[in-house]
Amino acid sequence: MSRLIVGPFNRVEGDLEVTLDVADGAVRAAHVNAPMYRGFEQILHGKLAHDALVFVPRICGICSVSQSVAGARALADLAGVRPPPNGQHAINLMLATENLADHLTHFYAFFMPDFCRPVYADRPWHGEARRRYLPEHGVQTRQALAARQRAFTLLGTLGGKWPHTQSIEPGGSTRAIDAAERVRLRAKLREWRAFLEQQLFADTLERVSGLDSLAGLWRWHAAQPEAGDLRFFLTLARDTGLAGLGLGPGRCLSYGTYPQPDGTLALPAGVWQQQPGGAQVLALQPEAISEDASRSWLESGPAGAEGAAVALHPWSGLTRPAPDKADAYTWNKAPRWAGQVVETGALARQLVAGQPLVCEAVALHGCSVLTRVLARALELAQVLPLMERWLQAIQPGEAFCVPAPLPDAGRGMGLTEAARGSLGHWVVVQQGRIANYQIVAPTSWNFAPRDAAGVPGALEQALVGAPVRAGEDTPVAVQHVVRSFDPCMVCTVH
Amino acid sequence: MNLLWLQAGGCGGCSMSLLCADTPDWHGQLRAADIELLWHPSLSLASGAEVLELLQRCADGRQPLDALCIEGALLRGPHGTGRFHVLAGTGVPMIDWVRRLAARARHVLAVGSCAAWGGVTAAGENPTDACGLQYEDERPGGLLGAEFRSASGLPVINIAGCPTHPNWVLDTLAALAADSLAAADLDALARPRFYADQLVHHGCTRNEYYEFKASAVKPSDLGCLMEHMGCKGTQVHADCNIRLWNGEGSCTRGGYACIACTEPGFQEPGHAFAQTPKVAGIPIGLPTDMPKAWFIALAALSKSATPKRVRDNAEADHLLQKPALRRTRLK
């Protein structure tokens, strides 16, 4: 058995170090370390409740709208208000812009460049991968960055600027959209659709989101294997064995997202889990969430009946650094649902929603690198048409924001879905000030350390079995697995 | 000019903002400005051991380093050890890496308000003992000390903002690459003057409301945000309403107050961000370059002359009253 310490990881947002125990050419155990701590939960303590909306987007510069939405929703829960339909649509449009742009950035700028590495020089597709995705020269990467920049101009209008948009309030959006702006935003969505249909899919969004079986997917691929970047990815995935690489815990969480005026969610909430006889989706129970800090450089909760520190629900969560704690190896806590390890992200959203292709692919391969990337691509095809509908549903002249006076005491929970998974904020207010603010970010779930029982987190489990080639000090398979989760470490180490 | 970009204690938002620069070819614009990216954590192929080798060579002086960009605050805690942020794979605190690399760099740039002053990362009780490269809020010092000068003779260049505007960064880098940014081009806080010599107020679309002191009273109102909603645009150095964000945006255009994110210490204003602090009903933070008494007199006068159209629209989220159509030609 030998030990490898891999870092700095790049093309993830923030800092990450992974310690691998390697034997017989494969990873036997992994320890995931988030080596930076910023302390937002401490920073927020004692602040005026509404001021949280200035701080929380600044937890993360890649999913700052998601943080805003979670924060505003927690304050809305505290105040007992709901944004009017126009406000909901505007916020959904902002959140979807960020989520989809994240998927685009992830695919082109973070994930695909790994196929340009010299380790793949003997593969027949290597030259084409370099032509498309080499970071500074790849033709597709450069086009994708341009498309991303254009996509974020939606937020120039809808939210003033991105990141660190502050137009999202508990009562709605501070930026009303007029009829002429609605038309211009529609043109921008059409432009984005054109990029996806011409470059990523080489097909219509409706055809792609309608793919409903593995056989259908591979038929779609075989018809034009070089056309579009998703088909090209499938070619690479088949050749490099990504279907069976990076198997998660087999349990996936989604808070659901994009609330509609009729009270439903455009993407549903739930917990999907693999069972011997097939998968099932359980109802989401936010009260079943807890965070275990036994292996984190943070103070643990009070001792339970058996002497071990108990994992705490975010309402009573603690965030106090304990940098000298023995046996700790990361700043990340270990969130658990009903005491169990879960994975979160686009794959979880698609499984909970019952997307037939994703369900079949996971039934055959498990939650793996291939299915994670595929679920993101399908979400791009699925959500952009929803954005077109929400934009059309905006009624210029009607309210975008309603008053939301905050009570001096109480508590509120704000749940949403960021690109990379379930994001929750829990706020407790006393005398108008924040008495406790707890944040559980998507990467906190996926990159969690071991808990009190020694059970590894989702990525720690997914890395076991990853091949390590002779002489590799930064194994490429490990990089594929890590990046398949699209980690956002700065969120994790809030 | 080559460029090394590292992320310290921040949110990565300045990098993400940078990718929103208004260009159809992001990498092409760097090349056009003669800038070569040695490494950037979000944008480069190199990972792990390859990066450590590069950093080591820069720190030893074997690899010449023209521009060192640091994004995020420098985390000195706990107890001065820097262990709140250890550079992954090295076991060495980021503050030590930054000190070593800054000593070799021709130019050192603080990208964003965290790297410049400490910023939001230093808010509240500042749990990580965060500071900027050469400032701690408005006090010179920071990680590198007030006396620090990079090999070019310049202090740390503070491209402050939360996040910073992509073109503030790119214009600064392009000017350095062209050898056309000198000490005189920096303001008293070492911010590039091309954006810091403006005020956020300049070009604000709410200026008619400002003129008549027709003020917003709640989020999403169209009126001026200064009197009640906490806006500091008349005092804050930045060209956000001239050089727009993400196509056509700015904070005030988005319906929320300028919170002075380019200024040191903005994270702890001493009042609610979205409420204007007042004494006897008069805002404390009036424009700095006119006598207060004059401002108050003029405000009272202009309030009494406010057209009904402007007054009504100020407290609505869309135009209730349109400018009147004249039957005769304008005179």
GROMACS .gro file of C-alpha atoms in nm, chain A residues 5-17 35-40 42-43 45 47-48 50-51 54-55 57-62 102 105 109-110 113-114 116-118 130 134-137 141-143 145-146 148-150 152-167 169 173-176 181 184 188 297 321 323-324 331 397-401 403 473-474 479 483 490, chain B residues 7-28 31 36-52 55 71 75 78-79 83-91 94 114 120-128 162-163 206 218-221 245-251 253-257 259 261 266-269 271-274 317-318:
model
  192
    5ILE     CA    1  -0.141   1.323  -0.165
    6VAL     CA    2  -0.302   1.491  -0.462
    7GLY     CA    3  -0.329   1.869  -0.485
    8PRO     CA    4  -0.369   2.142  -0.572
    9PHE     CA    5  -0.669   2.027  -0.766
   10ASN     CA    6  -0.763   2.279  -1.025
   11ARG     CA    7  -1.064   2.341  -1.240
   12VAL     CA    8  -1.271   2.297  -0.928
   13GLU     CA    9  -1.388   2.610  -0.754
   14GLY     CA   10  -1.162   2.656  -0.453
   15ASP     CA   11  -0.920   2.434  -0.269
   16LEU     CA   12  -0.909   2.059  -0.253
   17GLU     CA   13  -0.659   1.796  -0.146
   35PRO     CA   14  -0.791   2.290   0.326
   36MET     CA   15  -0.943   2.636   0.366
   37TYR     CA   16  -1.179   2.781   0.626
   38ARG     CA   17  -1.353   3.120   0.595
   39GLY     CA   18  -1.613   3.110   0.873
   40PHE     CA   19  -1.923   3.273   0.723
   42GLN     CA   20  -1.930   3.296   1.251
   43ILE     CA   21  -1.925   3.617   1.048
   45HIS     CA   22  -2.350   3.573   1.403
   47LYS     CA   23  -2.562   4.062   1.221
   48LEU     CA   24  -2.898   4.224   1.145
   50HIS     CA   25  -3.162   4.138   0.650
   51ASP     CA   26  -2.788   4.203   0.619
   54VAL     CA   27  -2.525   4.107   0.150
   55PHE     CA   28  -2.305   3.835   0.296
   57PRO     CA   29  -2.396   3.557  -0.203
   58ARG     CA   30  -2.031   3.621  -0.119
   59ILE     CA   31  -1.993   3.271   0.021
   60CYS     CA   32  -1.942   3.163  -0.336
   61GLY     CA   33  -1.860   3.337  -0.660
   62ILE     CA   34  -1.970   3.049  -0.879
  102ASP     CA   35  -2.239   2.647  -1.441
  105THR     CA   36  -1.854   2.604  -1.763
  109ALA     CA   37  -1.374   2.445  -1.900
  110PHE     CA   38  -1.348   2.206  -1.603
  113PRO     CA   39  -0.981   1.938  -2.070
  114ASP     CA   40  -0.863   1.625  -1.884
  116CYS     CA   41  -0.628   1.653  -2.358
  117ARG     CA   42  -0.368   1.505  -2.123
  118PRO     CA   43  -0.062   1.323  -2.263
  130ARG     CA   44  -0.718   1.868  -2.792
  134LEU     CA   45  -0.738   2.245  -2.481
  135PRO     CA   46  -0.789   2.524  -2.226
  136GLU     CA   47  -0.626   2.813  -2.409
  137HIS     CA   48  -0.682   2.716  -2.770
  141THR     CA   49  -1.397   2.576  -2.510
  142ARG     CA   50  -1.350   2.923  -2.653
  143GLN     CA   51  -1.698   2.922  -2.804
  145LEU     CA   52  -1.684   3.075  -2.278
  146ALA     CA   53  -1.831   3.324  -2.523
  148ARG     CA   54  -2.141   3.173  -2.112
  149GLN     CA   55  -2.055   3.542  -2.122
  150ARG     CA   56  -2.359   3.609  -2.338
  152PHE     CA   57  -2.478   3.606  -1.806
  153THR     CA   58  -2.594   3.923  -1.981
  154LEU     CA   59  -2.941   3.796  -1.883
  155LEU     CA   60  -2.836   3.874  -1.527
  156GLY     CA   61  -2.720   4.223  -1.621
  157THR     CA   62  -3.085   4.299  -1.688
  158LEU     CA   63  -3.256   4.069  -1.438
  159GLY     CA   64  -3.026   4.131  -1.142
  160GLY     CA   65  -2.794   4.425  -1.213
  161LYS     CA   66  -2.479   4.218  -1.213
  162TRP     CA   67  -2.332   3.874  -1.157
  163PRO     CA   68  -2.186   3.741  -0.934
  164HIS     CA   69  -2.303   3.889  -0.605
  165THR     CA   70  -2.638   3.992  -0.739
  166GLN     CA   71  -2.842   4.153  -0.461
  167SER     CA   72  -3.177   4.188  -0.632
  169GLU     CA   73  -3.528   3.971  -0.163
  173SER     CA   74  -3.703   4.065  -0.714
  174THR     CA   75  -3.604   4.432  -0.694
  175ARG     CA   76  -3.572   4.458  -1.071
  176ALA     CA   77  -3.899   4.479  -1.258
  181GLU     CA   78  -3.683   4.399  -2.187
  184ARG     CA   79  -3.473   4.131  -2.550
  188LYS     CA   80  -3.084   3.612  -2.546
  297TRP     CA   81  -1.139   2.074   1.251
  321PRO     CA   82  -1.289   2.607   1.469
  323PRO     CA   83  -0.766   2.347   1.448
  324ASP     CA   84  -0.573   2.112   1.676
  331TRP     CA   85  -1.269   2.187   0.746
  397GLY     CA   86  -4.676   4.622  -1.487
  398GLU     CA   87  -4.762   4.375  -1.213
  399ALA     CA   88  -4.566   4.350  -0.888
  400PHE     CA   89  -4.221   4.188  -0.871
  401CYS     CA   90  -4.168   4.239  -0.501
  403PRO     CA   91  -4.310   4.403   0.144
  473ASP     CA   92   0.123   1.114  -0.916
  474THR     CA   93  -0.200   1.293  -1.010
  479GLN     CA   94  -0.946   1.367  -1.162
  483ARG     CA   95  -1.463   1.666  -1.141
  490VAL     CA   96  -1.550   2.763  -0.140
  501GLN     CA   97  -0.683   3.209  -0.500
  502ALA     CA   98  -0.647   3.282  -0.130
  503GLY     CA   99  -0.937   3.330   0.116
  504GLY     CA  100  -1.213   3.440  -0.115
  505CYS     CA  101  -1.514   3.306  -0.299
  506GLY     CA  102  -1.363   3.271  -0.648
  507GLY     CA  103  -1.611   3.534  -0.768
  508CYS     CA  104  -1.348   3.762  -0.915
  509SER     CA  105  -1.230   3.479  -1.143
  510MET     CA  106  -1.588   3.402  -1.240
  511SER     CA  107  -1.652   3.771  -1.302
  512LEU     CA  108  -1.338   3.788  -1.515
  513LEU     CA  109  -1.483   3.526  -1.750
  514CYS     CA  110  -1.778   3.763  -1.808
  515ALA     CA  111  -1.552   4.011  -1.988
  516ASP     CA  112  -1.729   4.139  -2.296
  517THR     CA  113  -1.547   3.951  -2.569
  518PRO     CA  114  -1.624   3.666  -2.809
  519ASP     CA  115  -1.279   3.517  -2.744
  520TRP     CA  116  -1.163   3.528  -2.384
  521HIS     CA  117  -0.824   3.368  -2.432
  522GLY     CA  118  -0.772   3.559  -2.756
  525ARG     CA  119  -0.298   3.693  -2.628
  530GLU     CA  120   0.063   3.462  -2.118
  531LEU     CA  121  -0.116   3.270  -1.846
  532LEU     CA  122   0.136   3.060  -1.652
  533TRP     CA  123  -0.142   2.912  -1.440
  534HIS     CA  124  -0.490   2.992  -1.321
  535PRO     CA  125  -0.674   2.749  -1.090
  536SER     CA  126  -0.996   2.749  -1.294
  537LEU     CA  127  -0.855   2.774  -1.643
  538SER     CA  128  -0.537   2.570  -1.675
  539LEU     CA  129  -0.477   2.210  -1.770
  540ALA     CA  130  -0.190   2.157  -1.527
  541SER     CA  131  -0.284   2.000  -1.194
  542GLY     CA  132  -0.120   1.860  -0.881
  543ALA     CA  133   0.250   1.789  -0.914
  544GLU     CA  134   0.285   1.989  -1.237
  545VAL     CA  135   0.159   2.300  -1.057
  546LEU     CA  136   0.380   2.248  -0.754
  549LEU     CA  137   0.522   2.735  -0.814
  565GLU     CA  138  -0.767   3.677  -0.536
  569LEU     CA  139  -0.585   3.422   0.618
  572PRO     CA  140  -0.527   3.068   1.376
  573HIS     CA  141  -0.273   3.247   1.598
  577ARG     CA  142  -0.337   2.712   0.886
  578PHE     CA  143  -0.687   2.829   0.797
  579HIS     CA  144  -0.564   2.810   0.440
  580VAL     CA  145  -0.299   2.558   0.345
  581LEU     CA  146  -0.219   2.534  -0.026
  582ALA     CA  147  -0.344   2.188  -0.120
  583GLY     CA  148  -0.075   1.930  -0.178
  584THR     CA  149   0.198   2.137  -0.010
  585GLY     CA  150   0.131   2.142   0.364
  588MET     CA  151  -0.097   3.012   0.143
  608CYS     CA  152  -1.074   4.066  -0.019
  614VAL     CA  153  -1.609   4.035   0.336
  615THR     CA  154  -1.379   3.757   0.455
  616ALA     CA  155  -1.265   3.994   0.734
  617ALA     CA  156  -1.622   4.084   0.840
  618GLY     CA  157  -1.780   4.034   1.179
  619GLU     CA  158  -1.536   3.903   1.434
  620ASN     CA  159  -1.292   3.821   1.151
  621PRO     CA  160  -1.265   3.457   1.257
  622THR     CA  161  -0.972   3.380   1.027
  656CYS     CA  162  -1.672   4.276  -0.470
  657PRO     CA  163  -1.653   4.125  -0.717
  700ARG     CA  164  -3.186   5.730  -1.125
  712LYS     CA  165  -3.905   4.995  -0.057
  713PRO     CA  166  -3.718   4.734  -0.265
  714SER     CA  167  -3.805   4.747  -0.639
  715ASP     CA  168  -3.908   5.116  -0.636
  739TRP     CA  169  -2.182   4.500  -1.582
  740ASN     CA  170  -2.293   4.190  -1.772
  741GLY     CA  171  -2.412   4.380  -2.073
  742GLU     CA  172  -2.629   4.650  -1.924
  743GLY     CA  173  -2.633   4.620  -1.547
  744SER     CA  174  -2.515   4.786  -1.229
  745CYS     CA  175  -2.628   4.757  -0.868
  747ARG     CA  176  -2.993   4.955  -1.217
  748GLY     CA  177  -3.065   4.620  -1.054
  749GLY     CA  178  -3.274   4.796  -0.791
  750TYR     CA  179  -3.043   4.783  -0.493
  751ALA     CA  180  -2.809   5.018  -0.317
  753ILE     CA  181  -2.279   4.929  -0.076
  755CYS     CA  182  -1.776   4.744  -0.237
  760PHE     CA  183  -1.728   4.839   0.328
  761GLN     CA  184  -1.818   4.508   0.491
  762GLU     CA  185  -1.882   4.674   0.829
  763PRO     CA  186  -2.073   4.996   0.754
  765HIS     CA  187  -2.564   5.042   0.991
  766ALA     CA  188  -2.805   4.816   0.806
  767PHE     CA  189  -2.679   4.787   0.447
  768ALA     CA  190  -3.019   4.861   0.297
  811ASP     CA  191  -4.166   4.953  -0.984
  812HIS     CA  192  -4.275   5.067  -1.329
   0.00000   0.00000   0.00000
